[in-house]
Coordinates of C-alpha atoms in Angstrom, one line a residue:
M177 CA 9.5 16.0 -30.7
E178 CA 5.8 16.1 -30.4
E179 CA 5.2 14.7 -26.9
M180 CA 4.0 17.1 -24.4
I181 CA 4.4 16.7 -20.6
D182 CA 1.0 17.7 -19.3
A183 CA -1.0 17.5 -16.1
G184 CA -1.3 13.8 -15.1
S185 CA 0.5 12.6 -18.2
Y186 CA 4.1 13.5 -19.0
F187 CA 4.1 11.3 -22.1
G188 CA 1.3 11.9 -24.6
S189 CA -1.5 14.4 -24.2
G190 CA -2.9 15.4 -20.9
T191 CA -6.4 16.2 -19.7
G192 CA -6.1 19.8 -18.9
G193 CA -3.9 22.3 -17.2
Q194 CA -1.0 24.2 -18.6
S195 CA 1.2 22.1 -20.8
S196 CA 5.0 22.4 -21.2
T197 CA 7.6 20.9 -23.5
P198 CA 9.5 17.8 -22.3
L199 CA 12.7 19.9 -22.2
E200 CA 11.0 22.6 -20.0
T201 CA 9.7 20.0 -17.6
L202 CA 13.0 18.2 -17.4
N203 CA 14.7 21.4 -16.7
F204 CA 12.1 22.2 -14.0
C205 CA 12.8 18.8 -12.4
L206 CA 16.5 19.3 -12.2
N207 CA 16.8 23.0 -11.6
T208 CA 13.8 24.4 -9.7
S209 CA 14.8 26.2 -6.5
R210 CA 12.6 26.9 -3.4
G211 CA 12.4 30.6 -4.3
V212 CA 11.0 30.2 -7.8
R213 CA 7.3 30.0 -8.5
G214 CA 6.2 26.8 -10.1
P215 CA 3.6 23.9 -9.8
M216 CA 4.5 23.4 -6.1
N217 CA 3.3 27.0 -5.3
R218 CA -0.2 26.0 -6.2
Y219 CA -0.3 24.0 -3.0
M220 CA -0.6 27.3 -1.1
V221 CA -4.0 28.1 -2.5
N222 CA -6.4 29.4 0.1
S223 CA -9.9 28.7 -1.1
G224 CA -11.6 28.6 2.3
N225 CA -14.0 31.5 1.4
G226 CA -15.5 29.6 -1.5
D227 CA -13.5 31.4 -4.2
E228 CA -13.3 28.3 -6.4
V229 CA -14.6 27.9 -9.8
N230 CA -15.0 24.3 -11.1
G231 CA -12.5 23.1 -8.5
V232 CA -9.8 25.5 -9.4
A233 CA -8.7 27.9 -6.6
D234 CA -8.1 31.5 -6.9
V235 CA -4.3 31.7 -7.2
D236 CA -4.3 35.5 -6.8
K237 CA -4.9 34.9 -3.1
V238 CA -1.5 33.1 -2.8
E239 CA 0.2 36.2 -4.1
K240 CA -1.5 38.3 -1.4
M241 CA 0.0 36.2 1.4
T242 CA 2.7 37.7 3.5
P243 CA 6.2 36.3 2.9
A244 CA 6.1 34.6 6.3
A245 CA 2.7 32.9 5.6
A246 CA 3.8 31.8 2.1
K247 CA 7.0 30.3 3.6
E248 CA 5.0 28.5 6.2
H249 CA 2.6 27.0 3.6
I250 CA 5.3 25.8 1.2
N251 CA 7.4 24.4 4.1
Q252 CA 4.4 22.4 5.2
V253 CA 3.8 21.1 1.7
C254 CA 7.5 20.0 1.5
L255 CA 7.4 18.4 4.9
D256 CA 4.3 16.4 3.9
I257 CA 6.0 15.2 0.7
G258 CA 9.1 14.4 2.6
R259 CA 7.2 12.4 5.2
F260 CA 5.6 10.3 2.4
F261 CA 9.1 9.6 1.0
F262 CA 10.5 8.7 4.4
E263 CA 7.7 6.5 5.7
N264 CA 7.5 4.5 2.5
G265 CA 11.2 4.1 1.7
I266 CA 11.0 5.9 -1.6
P267 CA 14.5 6.8 -3.0
F268 CA 15.2 10.5 -2.9
N269 CA 16.1 10.7 -6.6
C270 CA 12.4 9.9 -7.4
A271 CA 11.8 13.6 -6.7
R272 CA 13.6 14.2 -10.1
S273 CA 11.0 12.2 -12.0
P274 CA 8.8 14.2 -14.4
S275 CA 5.9 12.1 -13.2
F276 CA 6.4 13.5 -9.7
V277 CA 6.4 17.0 -10.9
S278 CA 3.3 16.3 -13.1
M279 CA 1.5 14.8 -10.1
C280 CA 2.2 17.9 -8.0
H281 CA 1.1 20.1 -10.9
S282 CA -2.2 18.3 -11.2
I283 CA -3.0 18.3 -7.5
G284 CA -2.2 22.0 -7.2
S285 CA -4.2 22.9 -10.3
Y286 CA -7.3 21.1 -8.9
G287 CA -7.1 22.9 -5.6
R288 CA -8.8 22.1 -2.3
G289 CA -11.3 19.3 -2.2
F290 CA -9.2 16.9 -4.2
K291 CA -10.0 13.3 -3.1
V292 CA -6.9 11.1 -3.2
P293 CA -7.4 7.8 -5.1
T294 CA -7.9 4.7 -3.1
M295 CA -5.7 1.6 -3.2
Y296 CA -8.5 -0.1 -5.2
E297 CA -8.6 2.7 -7.8
L298 CA -4.8 2.6 -8.2
R299 CA -4.8 -1.1 -8.9
T300 CA -7.8 -1.1 -11.2
W301 CA -8.9 1.6 -13.5
I302 CA -5.9 3.9 -13.0
L303 CA -3.5 1.1 -13.8
Q304 CA -5.5 0.0 -16.8
E305 CA -5.6 3.6 -18.2
E306 CA -1.9 4.0 -17.9
V307 CA -1.3 0.6 -19.6
K308 CA -3.4 2.0 -22.5
T309 CA -1.4 5.2 -22.6
T310 CA 1.9 3.2 -22.6
S311 CA 0.5 1.0 -25.4
I312 CA 0.0 4.0 -27.6
I313 CA 3.7 4.8 -27.3
V314 CA 4.7 1.2 -28.0
D315 CA 2.2 0.9 -31.0
G316 CA 3.7 4.0 -32.5
I317 CA 7.1 2.2 -32.7
K318 CA 5.6 -1.1 -33.7
A319 CA 4.3 0.7 -36.8
T320 CA 7.9 1.1 -38.0
W321 CA 8.9 -2.5 -37.7
K322 CA 7.9 -3.5 -41.2
K323 CA 10.5 -1.1 -42.6
T324 CA 13.2 -1.3 -40.0
R325 CA 12.8 -4.9 -38.8
V326 CA 13.4 -6.0 -35.2
S327 CA 16.0 -7.4 -32.8
I328 CA 14.8 -9.4 -29.9
L329 CA 16.9 -8.8 -26.8
S330 CA 16.9 -10.9 -23.7
N331 CA 18.5 -10.6 -20.3
G332 CA 19.0 -6.9 -20.0
C333 CA 17.4 -3.5 -20.1
P334 CA 19.0 -1.9 -23.2
H335 CA 19.0 1.7 -24.1
G336 CA 16.5 3.1 -26.7
N337 CA 14.2 0.0 -26.8
V338 CA 10.6 -0.8 -26.3
F339 CA 9.8 -3.3 -23.5
L340 CA 7.3 -5.9 -24.5
R341 CA 6.9 -8.1 -21.4
S342 CA 8.8 -10.1 -18.7
I343 CA 8.7 -13.8 -18.2
D344 CA 9.6 -15.6 -15.0
A345 CA 12.3 -17.9 -16.3
S346 CA 13.6 -18.9 -12.9
D347 CA 13.1 -22.6 -13.5
C348 CA 14.6 -22.7 -17.0
V349 CA 17.6 -20.5 -16.9
K350 CA 19.9 -23.4 -17.7
D351 CA 17.4 -25.4 -19.7
A352 CA 18.0 -24.7 -23.4
N353 CA 14.7 -26.4 -24.5
K354 CA 12.6 -24.3 -22.2
L355 CA 14.5 -21.1 -23.2
F356 CA 13.9 -22.0 -26.8
Q357 CA 10.2 -22.4 -26.2
L358 CA 10.1 -18.9 -24.5
L359 CA 12.1 -17.1 -27.2
D360 CA 10.5 -19.0 -30.1
G361 CA 7.1 -17.9 -28.7
V362 CA 8.2 -14.3 -28.7
V363 CA 9.3 -14.6 -32.3
E364 CA 5.9 -16.1 -33.2
E365 CA 4.1 -13.3 -31.3
I366 CA 5.9 -10.5 -33.2
G367 CA 6.1 -12.2 -36.5
E368 CA 9.0 -14.1 -38.0
D369 CA 9.0 -12.0 -41.1
I370 CA 10.1 -8.9 -39.2
V371 CA 12.5 -10.4 -36.7
I372 CA 16.1 -10.5 -38.0
Q373 CA 18.0 -11.5 -34.9
V374 CA 17.7 -12.6 -31.3
V375 CA 20.5 -11.2 -29.1
T376 CA 21.2 -12.9 -25.8
D377 CA 23.8 -13.6 -23.2
N378 CA 26.7 -15.9 -24.1
A379 CA 26.0 -18.7 -21.6
S380 CA 26.0 -22.2 -22.9
A381 CA 22.2 -22.6 -22.5
Y382 CA 21.7 -19.6 -24.7
K383 CA 24.1 -20.9 -27.3
A384 CA 22.1 -24.1 -27.5
T385 CA 18.9 -22.1 -27.6
G386 CA 20.3 -20.0 -30.5
R387 CA 21.2 -23.1 -32.5
M388 CA 17.6 -24.4 -32.1
L389 CA 16.1 -21.1 -33.1
I390 CA 18.1 -20.7 -36.3
E391 CA 17.4 -24.3 -37.2
K392 CA 13.7 -23.8 -37.0
R393 CA 13.5 -20.1 -38.2
K394 CA 15.4 -20.2 -41.5
R395 CA 15.5 -16.4 -41.9
L396 CA 16.6 -15.6 -38.4
Y397 CA 20.0 -15.1 -36.7
W398 CA 21.1 -15.7 -33.2
T399 CA 23.7 -13.2 -32.1
P400 CA 25.7 -13.2 -28.8
C401 CA 25.8 -10.0 -26.9
A402 CA 28.8 -7.9 -28.0
A403 CA 29.0 -6.0 -24.7
H404 CA 29.2 -9.2 -22.7
C405 CA 31.9 -10.6 -25.0
I406 CA 34.0 -7.4 -24.6
D407 CA 33.5 -7.4 -20.9
L408 CA 34.8 -11.0 -20.9
M409 CA 37.9 -9.8 -22.8
L410 CA 38.4 -7.1 -20.2
E411 CA 38.0 -9.6 -17.4
R412 CA 40.8 -11.8 -18.9
I413 CA 43.0 -8.8 -19.2
R414 CA 42.3 -7.7 -15.7
E415 CA 43.4 -11.2 -14.5
L416 CA 46.9 -10.8 -16.1
P417 CA 49.6 -10.6 -13.4
Q418 CA 50.8 -7.1 -14.6
T419 CA 47.2 -5.7 -14.3
K420 CA 45.8 -7.6 -11.4
N421 CA 48.1 -6.1 -8.8
V422 CA 47.6 -2.5 -9.9
V423 CA 43.8 -3.1 -9.7
L424 CA 44.2 -4.3 -6.1
K425 CA 46.1 -1.2 -5.2
A426 CA 43.6 1.1 -6.9
K427 CA 40.7 -0.6 -5.1
R428 CA 42.6 -0.1 -1.8
V429 CA 42.8 3.6 -2.5
A430 CA 39.1 3.8 -3.5
N431 CA 37.9 1.7 -0.6
F432 CA 39.8 4.0 1.8
I433 CA 38.6 7.3 0.3
Y434 CA 34.9 6.3 -0.1
N435 CA 34.6 4.7 3.4
H436 CA 35.7 7.8 5.3
Q437 CA 33.5 10.8 4.7
W438 CA 36.1 13.4 5.8
V439 CA 38.7 11.9 3.4
L440 CA 36.1 11.8 0.6
S441 CA 35.3 15.5 1.1
L442 CA 39.0 16.4 1.1
A443 CA 39.6 14.3 -2.1
R444 CA 36.6 16.0 -3.8
K445 CA 38.0 19.4 -2.8
Y446 CA 41.3 18.8 -4.5
A447 CA 40.1 16.7 -7.4
Q448 CA 36.9 18.7 -8.2
K449 CA 35.3 15.4 -9.3
D450 CA 34.7 11.8 -8.1
L451 CA 37.4 9.3 -8.2
L452 CA 35.1 6.4 -9.1
R453 CA 33.7 5.9 -12.6
P454 CA 30.9 3.4 -12.2
A455 CA 30.0 1.8 -15.5
I456 CA 27.3 -0.5 -16.9
T457 CA 29.7 -3.5 -16.7
R458 CA 32.0 -4.6 -13.9
F459 CA 35.2 -4.6 -15.8
A460 CA 34.5 -1.4 -17.7
T461 CA 34.3 0.1 -14.2
V462 CA 37.8 -1.2 -13.5
F463 CA 39.5 0.4 -16.4
L464 CA 37.4 3.6 -16.5
T465 CA 38.3 4.2 -12.8
L466 CA 42.0 3.6 -13.5
D467 CA 41.9 6.1 -16.3
N468 CA 40.2 8.6 -14.0
M469 CA 42.6 7.9 -11.2
Y470 CA 45.6 8.7 -13.5
E471 CA 43.9 11.9 -14.6
L472 CA 43.6 12.8 -10.9
K473 CA 47.2 11.8 -10.0
Q474 CA 48.4 15.3 -9.3
P475 CA 45.4 16.4 -7.2
L476 CA 45.6 13.2 -5.2
Q477 CA 49.3 13.8 -4.5
M478 CA 48.6 17.4 -3.6
M479 CA 46.0 16.2 -1.1
F480 CA 48.4 13.8 0.6
V481 CA 51.0 16.6 1.1
S482 CA 48.5 19.2 2.2
K483 CA 48.3 20.7 5.7
E484 CA 44.7 19.3 6.0
W485 CA 45.9 15.8 5.5
S486 CA 49.0 16.2 7.7
G487 CA 46.8 17.4 10.6
C488 CA 44.1 14.8 10.4
A489 CA 43.8 11.6 12.4
W490 CA 43.9 9.4 9.3
A491 CA 47.4 10.6 8.4
K492 CA 48.7 8.9 11.6
K493 CA 46.9 5.6 11.1
D494 CA 48.3 2.6 9.3
E495 CA 45.5 2.6 6.7
G496 CA 46.1 6.2 5.8
K497 CA 49.8 5.8 5.6
A498 CA 49.5 2.7 3.4
V499 CA 47.2 4.5 0.9
K500 CA 49.5 7.6 0.9
K501 CA 52.5 5.3 0.0
I502 CA 50.6 4.0 -3.0
I503 CA 49.8 7.5 -4.3
M504 CA 53.2 9.1 -3.4
N505 CA 55.9 6.5 -3.4
D506 CA 54.9 3.4 -5.4
K507 CA 56.9 3.7 -8.6
A508 CA 55.3 0.6 -10.2
F509 CA 51.7 1.6 -9.5
W510 CA 51.4 4.6 -11.8
H511 CA 53.5 2.9 -14.5
N512 CA 51.2 0.0 -14.5
V513 CA 48.1 2.2 -14.4
V514 CA 49.3 3.7 -17.7
Y515 CA 49.9 0.2 -19.1
C516 CA 46.3 -0.8 -18.2
I517 CA 44.9 2.3 -19.9
K518 CA 46.9 1.6 -23.1
I519 CA 45.7 -2.0 -23.5
A520 CA 42.1 -1.5 -22.2
K521 CA 41.0 1.9 -23.6
P522 CA 40.6 0.7 -27.2
L523 CA 38.3 -2.1 -26.0
V524 CA 36.4 0.3 -23.7
D525 CA 35.9 2.5 -26.7
V526 CA 34.3 -0.4 -28.6
L527 CA 32.1 -1.1 -25.6
R528 CA 31.0 2.5 -25.6
M529 CA 30.2 2.3 -29.3
V530 CA 28.0 -0.9 -29.0
D531 CA 26.1 0.6 -26.1
G532 CA 25.7 4.1 -27.5
E533 CA 22.3 5.5 -28.6
L534 CA 23.0 7.7 -31.6
T535 CA 24.0 5.1 -34.2
P536 CA 23.3 1.3 -34.4
A537 CA 26.5 -0.6 -34.0
M538 CA 26.1 -3.4 -36.5
G539 CA 27.8 -1.5 -39.3
F540 CA 30.8 -0.7 -37.0
I541 CA 31.6 -3.6 -34.8
Y542 CA 33.7 -5.6 -37.2
G543 CA 35.9 -2.6 -38.1
A544 CA 36.0 -1.3 -34.6
M545 CA 37.4 -4.6 -33.3
D546 CA 40.2 -4.6 -35.9
E547 CA 40.9 -0.9 -35.1
A548 CA 41.1 -1.7 -31.4
K549 CA 43.7 -4.3 -31.9
E550 CA 45.8 -2.0 -34.0
K551 CA 45.5 0.8 -31.4
I552 CA 46.7 -1.6 -28.7
A553 CA 49.7 -2.6 -30.8
K554 CA 50.5 1.0 -31.4
N555 CA 50.1 1.9 -27.8
L556 CA 52.7 -0.8 -26.9
D557 CA 55.1 0.6 -29.5
G558 CA 54.5 -2.2 -32.0
E559 CA 56.4 -4.8 -30.0
V560 CA 54.9 -8.1 -30.8
S561 CA 56.0 -9.6 -27.5
A562 CA 54.1 -6.9 -25.7
Y563 CA 50.8 -7.0 -27.5
K564 CA 50.5 -10.6 -28.6
E565 CA 49.1 -11.8 -25.3
I566 CA 46.4 -9.2 -25.5
W567 CA 45.6 -10.0 -29.1
D568 CA 45.3 -13.7 -28.3
I569 CA 42.7 -12.9 -25.6
I570 CA 40.7 -10.7 -28.1
D571 CA 41.0 -13.3 -30.9
E572 CA 39.8 -16.1 -28.7
K573 CA 36.6 -14.3 -27.7
W574 CA 36.0 -12.8 -31.2
E575 CA 36.5 -16.0 -33.2
K576 CA 34.7 -18.4 -30.8
Q577 CA 31.9 -16.2 -29.6
M578 CA 31.5 -12.8 -31.1
H579 CA 32.1 -12.8 -34.9
R580 CA 29.0 -13.4 -36.9
D581 CA 27.9 -13.1 -40.6
L582 CA 25.8 -10.0 -39.6
H583 CA 29.0 -8.3 -38.4
A584 CA 30.7 -8.9 -41.7
A585 CA 27.7 -7.8 -43.7
G586 CA 27.5 -4.6 -41.7
Y587 CA 31.1 -3.9 -42.3
Y588 CA 30.7 -4.3 -46.1
L589 CA 27.5 -2.2 -46.3
N590 CA 29.0 0.7 -44.2
P591 CA 30.5 3.1 -46.7
Q592 CA 32.8 4.5 -44.0
F593 CA 34.7 1.2 -44.2
R594 CA 33.9 0.0 -47.7
W595 CA 35.1 3.2 -49.3
S596 CA 38.1 3.6 -47.0
P597 CA 41.6 3.2 -48.5
N598 CA 42.3 0.8 -45.6
V599 CA 39.3 -1.4 -46.3
S600 CA 39.8 -5.1 -45.5
D601 CA 39.2 -7.6 -48.3
H602 CA 39.3 -10.7 -46.2
P603 CA 37.2 -13.4 -47.8
E604 CA 35.2 -13.9 -44.6
I605 CA 33.6 -10.4 -45.2
K606 CA 32.0 -11.2 -48.5
T607 CA 31.2 -14.7 -47.4
G608 CA 29.3 -13.3 -44.4
L609 CA 27.5 -10.8 -46.6
W610 CA 26.4 -13.5 -49.1
N611 CA 25.3 -15.7 -46.2
C612 CA 23.1 -12.9 -44.9
M613 CA 21.7 -12.2 -48.3
E614 CA 20.8 -15.9 -48.8
R615 CA 19.2 -16.2 -45.4
I616 CA 17.4 -12.9 -45.1
L617 CA 16.3 -12.3 -48.7
D618 CA 15.1 -15.9 -49.1
D619 CA 14.4 -15.4 -52.8
R620 CA 16.7 -16.4 -55.6
E621 CA 15.7 -13.6 -58.0
L622 CA 16.0 -11.0 -55.3
F623 CA 19.4 -12.3 -54.3
I624 CA 20.6 -11.9 -57.9
K625 CA 19.2 -8.4 -58.2
V626 CA 20.8 -7.2 -54.9
D627 CA 24.1 -8.8 -55.8
A628 CA 24.2 -6.9 -59.1
Q629 CA 23.3 -3.7 -57.3
L630 CA 26.3 -4.2 -55.0
Q631 CA 28.6 -3.5 -57.9
D632 CA 27.2 0.0 -58.3
Y633 CA 27.8 0.6 -54.6
K634 CA 31.3 -0.7 -54.8
D635 CA 32.2 1.3 -57.9
K636 CA 30.4 4.5 -56.7
T637 CA 28.3 4.7 -59.9
G638 CA 24.9 6.4 -60.2
F639 CA 23.7 8.1 -57.1
F640 CA 26.6 6.6 -55.2
G641 CA 29.0 8.8 -57.2
H642 CA 27.0 12.0 -56.8
F643 CA 28.4 14.8 -54.6
A644 CA 25.5 14.4 -52.2
S645 CA 26.6 10.9 -51.5
L646 CA 30.4 11.4 -51.5
S647 CA 30.1 14.5 -49.2
S648 CA 28.0 12.8 -46.6
Y649 CA 29.0 9.1 -46.2
L650 CA 31.6 10.0 -43.5
T651 CA 29.3 12.1 -41.4
R652 CA 25.8 10.6 -41.8
P653 CA 24.8 7.5 -39.9
P654 CA 24.9 4.6 -42.4
V655 CA 21.1 3.9 -42.1
Q656 CA 20.3 7.6 -42.9
W657 CA 22.9 7.6 -45.7
W658 CA 21.4 4.6 -47.4
D659 CA 17.9 6.1 -47.0
H660 CA 19.1 9.3 -48.7
V661 CA 21.1 7.9 -51.6
G662 CA 19.8 4.4 -52.3
D663 CA 16.7 5.2 -54.4
E664 CA 18.3 3.8 -57.6
V665 CA 18.8 0.5 -56.0
P666 CA 15.7 0.0 -53.8
E667 CA 16.3 -3.7 -53.1
L668 CA 19.8 -3.2 -51.9
K669 CA 18.8 -0.1 -50.0
A670 CA 16.1 -2.1 -48.1
F671 CA 18.5 -4.9 -47.3
A672 CA 21.3 -2.5 -46.2
M673 CA 19.0 -0.6 -43.9
K674 CA 17.8 -3.8 -42.2
I675 CA 21.4 -4.9 -41.5
L676 CA 22.8 -1.5 -40.5
G677 CA 19.9 -0.7 -38.2
L678 CA 20.6 -3.7 -36.0
T679 CA 22.0 -3.6 -32.5
C680 CA 24.9 -5.7 -31.2
S681 CA 24.2 -5.6 -27.5
A682 CA 21.5 -7.1 -25.4
S683 CA 22.7 -6.1 -22.0
A684 CA 23.5 -2.5 -21.6
C685 CA 22.4 -2.4 -18.0
E686 CA 23.5 -5.8 -16.6
R687 CA 24.1 -4.2 -13.2
N688 CA 20.7 -2.5 -12.9
W689 CA 17.6 -4.7 -12.4
S690 CA 16.0 -2.1 -10.2
T691 CA 12.7 -1.7 -12.1
F692 CA 12.0 -5.4 -12.2
N693 CA 13.0 -6.1 -8.6
Q694 CA 11.2 -3.0 -7.4
V695 CA 7.9 -4.1 -8.9
H696 CA 8.2 -7.8 -8.1
T697 CA 8.9 -7.2 -4.4
K698 CA 5.2 -6.1 -4.4
R699 CA 4.3 -9.8 -4.2
R700 CA 4.1 -9.0 -0.5
N701 CA 1.0 -6.9 -1.4
R702 CA -0.5 -9.9 -3.1
L703 CA -0.6 -8.3 -6.5
S704 CA -1.9 -10.5 -9.3
T705 CA 0.4 -11.7 -12.0
N706 CA -1.4 -9.5 -14.5
R707 CA -1.0 -6.4 -12.4
L708 CA 2.7 -7.2 -11.8
N709 CA 3.2 -7.5 -15.6
S710 CA 1.3 -4.3 -16.2
L711 CA 3.5 -2.4 -13.6
V712 CA 6.7 -3.7 -15.2
Y713 CA 5.4 -2.8 -18.7
I714 CA 4.5 0.7 -17.7
M715 CA 7.7 1.4 -15.7
Y716 CA 10.1 0.1 -18.3
N717 CA 8.6 1.9 -21.2
K718 CA 8.2 5.1 -19.3
K719 CA 11.8 5.0 -18.3
L720 CA 13.0 4.1 -21.8
K721 CA 10.9 7.0 -23.1
L722 CA 12.3 9.4 -20.5
K723 CA 15.8 8.3 -21.5
F724 CA 15.0 9.2 -25.1
L725 CA 13.6 12.6 -24.1
K726 CA 16.7 13.3 -22.0
K727 CA 18.9 12.4 -24.9
Q728 CA 17.0 14.8 -27.1
S729 CA 17.4 17.6 -24.6
R730 CA 21.2 17.2 -24.6
K731 CA 23.5 18.8 -27.2
V732 CA 26.1 16.2 -26.7
E733 CA 25.4 12.5 -25.9
E734 CA 26.6 11.5 -22.4
D735 CA 28.9 8.6 -22.0
P736 CA 26.7 5.5 -22.4
L737 CA 29.0 3.5 -20.2
I738 CA 28.6 5.6 -17.1
V739 CA 25.8 5.0 -14.6
E740 CA 24.5 7.9 -12.6
D741 CA 24.6 6.3 -9.1
V742 CA 27.3 4.4 -7.3
L743 CA 25.9 1.3 -5.6
S744 CA 26.6 1.3 -1.9
D745 CA 27.8 -2.3 -2.0
D746 CA 30.0 -1.9 -5.1
E747 CA 33.3 -3.6 -4.7
W748 CA 35.2 -0.4 -5.2
I749 CA 33.6 1.3 -2.2
A750 CA 32.7 -1.7 -0.1
N751 CA 34.4 -1.9 3.3
P752 CA 37.6 -3.9 2.6
N753 CA 37.4 -5.5 6.0
D754 CA 34.4 -7.5 4.8
D755 CA 36.4 -9.5 2.3
E756 CA 39.5 -11.6 2.1
D757 CA 42.7 -9.7 2.7
V758 CA 45.4 -9.8 0.0
S759 CA 49.0 -8.6 0.5
I760 CA 50.3 -6.0 -1.9
E761 CA 54.0 -5.2 -2.2
I762 CA 54.7 -1.5 -2.4
E763 CA 57.9 -0.2 -4.0
D764 CA 59.0 3.4 -3.4
E765 CA 60.6 5.5 -6.0
H766 CA 64.1 4.4 -4.9
G767 CA 63.2 0.7 -5.5
G768 CA 63.1 -0.2 -1.9
G769 CA 60.2 -2.2 -0.4
H770 CA 58.1 -0.7 2.3
G771 CA 56.7 -3.9 3.6
E772 CA 53.2 -5.2 2.8
I773 CA 49.9 -3.5 2.8
E774 CA 46.8 -5.4 3.7
S775 CA 44.4 -4.9 0.9
S776 CA 41.3 -6.6 -0.4
E777 CA 40.1 -7.7 -3.7
S778 CA 36.3 -7.7 -3.5
I779 CA 35.9 -10.5 -5.9
L780 CA 32.8 -11.6 -4.0
S781 CA 31.4 -8.3 -2.9
K782 CA 28.0 -8.0 -1.4
R783 CA 26.6 -6.9 -4.8
Q784 CA 28.0 -10.0 -6.5
R785 CA 26.7 -12.4 -3.8
D786 CA 23.3 -10.7 -4.1
E787 CA 23.4 -11.0 -7.9
A788 CA 24.2 -14.7 -7.7
S789 CA 21.3 -15.3 -5.3
N790 CA 18.9 -13.1 -7.2
K791 CA 19.3 -14.9 -10.5
R792 CA 16.8 -17.4 -9.1
D793 CA 14.2 -14.7 -8.9
K794 CA 14.8 -12.8 -12.1
G795 CA 12.6 -13.0 -15.1
Y796 CA 14.0 -12.7 -18.6
F797 CA 13.2 -9.6 -20.5
Y798 CA 12.3 -9.3 -24.2
S799 CA 12.6 -5.8 -25.7
F800 CA 13.1 -4.3 -29.1
R801 CA 15.5 -1.9 -30.7
T802 CA 14.3 -0.1 -33.9
H803 CA 16.1 2.5 -35.9

């Protein structure tokens, strides 16, 4: 990684000051303590006696301060920074931003006499310079598009992508013709010769738009978002009678714990982790939280029989008693939690794969869906009557919405499946492969050559039969593997890398529109459209780049489904009294009913109501994943 985080520019090269690696700066952001010297200490420079050279103060004077004076100086700096955050409503987690550390570093390095930029400077030359810096990052990735090709993704803020621009599509969200004009214009802007697919939401307007696109652009595919399809499967499963009731009870527990600070502190004391597992999609959150709740079953039960709980006021209130009954006495609850985990976990694993960052999903999605169905059947002891209902839900979404020729081609070209003893030879796989070759290659002679080279790949002849190939196809990502062993069949190699480098998901962050909304609320400041677009362009690409740097700094990839922050209006923690009450029957371990517990299913939580209203105000985002 060549990027250096420097004074005034944490991506690209800076203009002076002491530079540090991205990893060092990230660690500083997350780990700096008040007692450790760092960029913030430069604020304590005392240059009142004229001991400055070229605007840089004599740092040695800081070290000569008494401990009391040094503490007073740094406290004043921190208070001033805090006041800026408080008065302007800036989220506290912005203090973790590398750009915040870089800003403090630059100001401290300059010393006294620094003149803060005016509002006019921020909105003119400073903004323009940062757009140029961001464009350098984007242009570096654009240079790879000829080789890797491009997927256009709309309606999301996906991981590992380059953000091109946003468009206010408020007036055409349901108008297929207008959506077609927007997306077709983006294809034209990038170049039809390097765009393989457009990935969008699965709404009817987008389906119609996709049909128009592939009718006009003969070498292009429209692909529905796999993450959205899988989330719809999870939604259907969650609405089954045997799963719906257990989710209501789990929400009752989460609502109670998260809405009472003392109870939350006690739960964290016993569990040593949070109960809620907020994910990038609503229904992934449901099943990840159930899985986590089952893992914490024993700590939760220990909490409800502890002296702390017995002596607290909540133990004597109806709400506390009701939640305790769910955890301690409801024999059906934990049994159904296990059932939910068995049927949902294989699908959640597929969702995790399509939204992961390390390996593009196109070569895995077809096989992963088949494997998920088999795992569900195995988890339910192979009883057809038990798993058929779940399979029907999966098949309906897969056959009608999700399965595409690109998925079949990716399956065939992935040696991890093609060379497996359990490889599927279903005719739709080769049909999908040939359809992709005919559409993408667009040359009869090239088609014939690639088709002939497929035989070498299938039979493991030439380089494919070499030890270097056979020893690495299970461990190397498919794109890297083809790049490594495909030199004898360059035409097939190029085609395979294009297919296997594609994404399957357009909406990895459906629940987080914060960047777009944060910038576009600046309309109150009468920012011009160009400045608004520049701000979104900078913020999205900086955040995407920061995500890449964070990924590089980790030895193990974090779960791509988990989001860092719990929304305060999330249905799992929203006050249950704000929503419609639902009665839940609780059964104790002896089979006797203990009456009804008033619960709530926050189907229309504040977050969802806000999302419904905000759709009128959201633009539609076009970004690019390259591998």
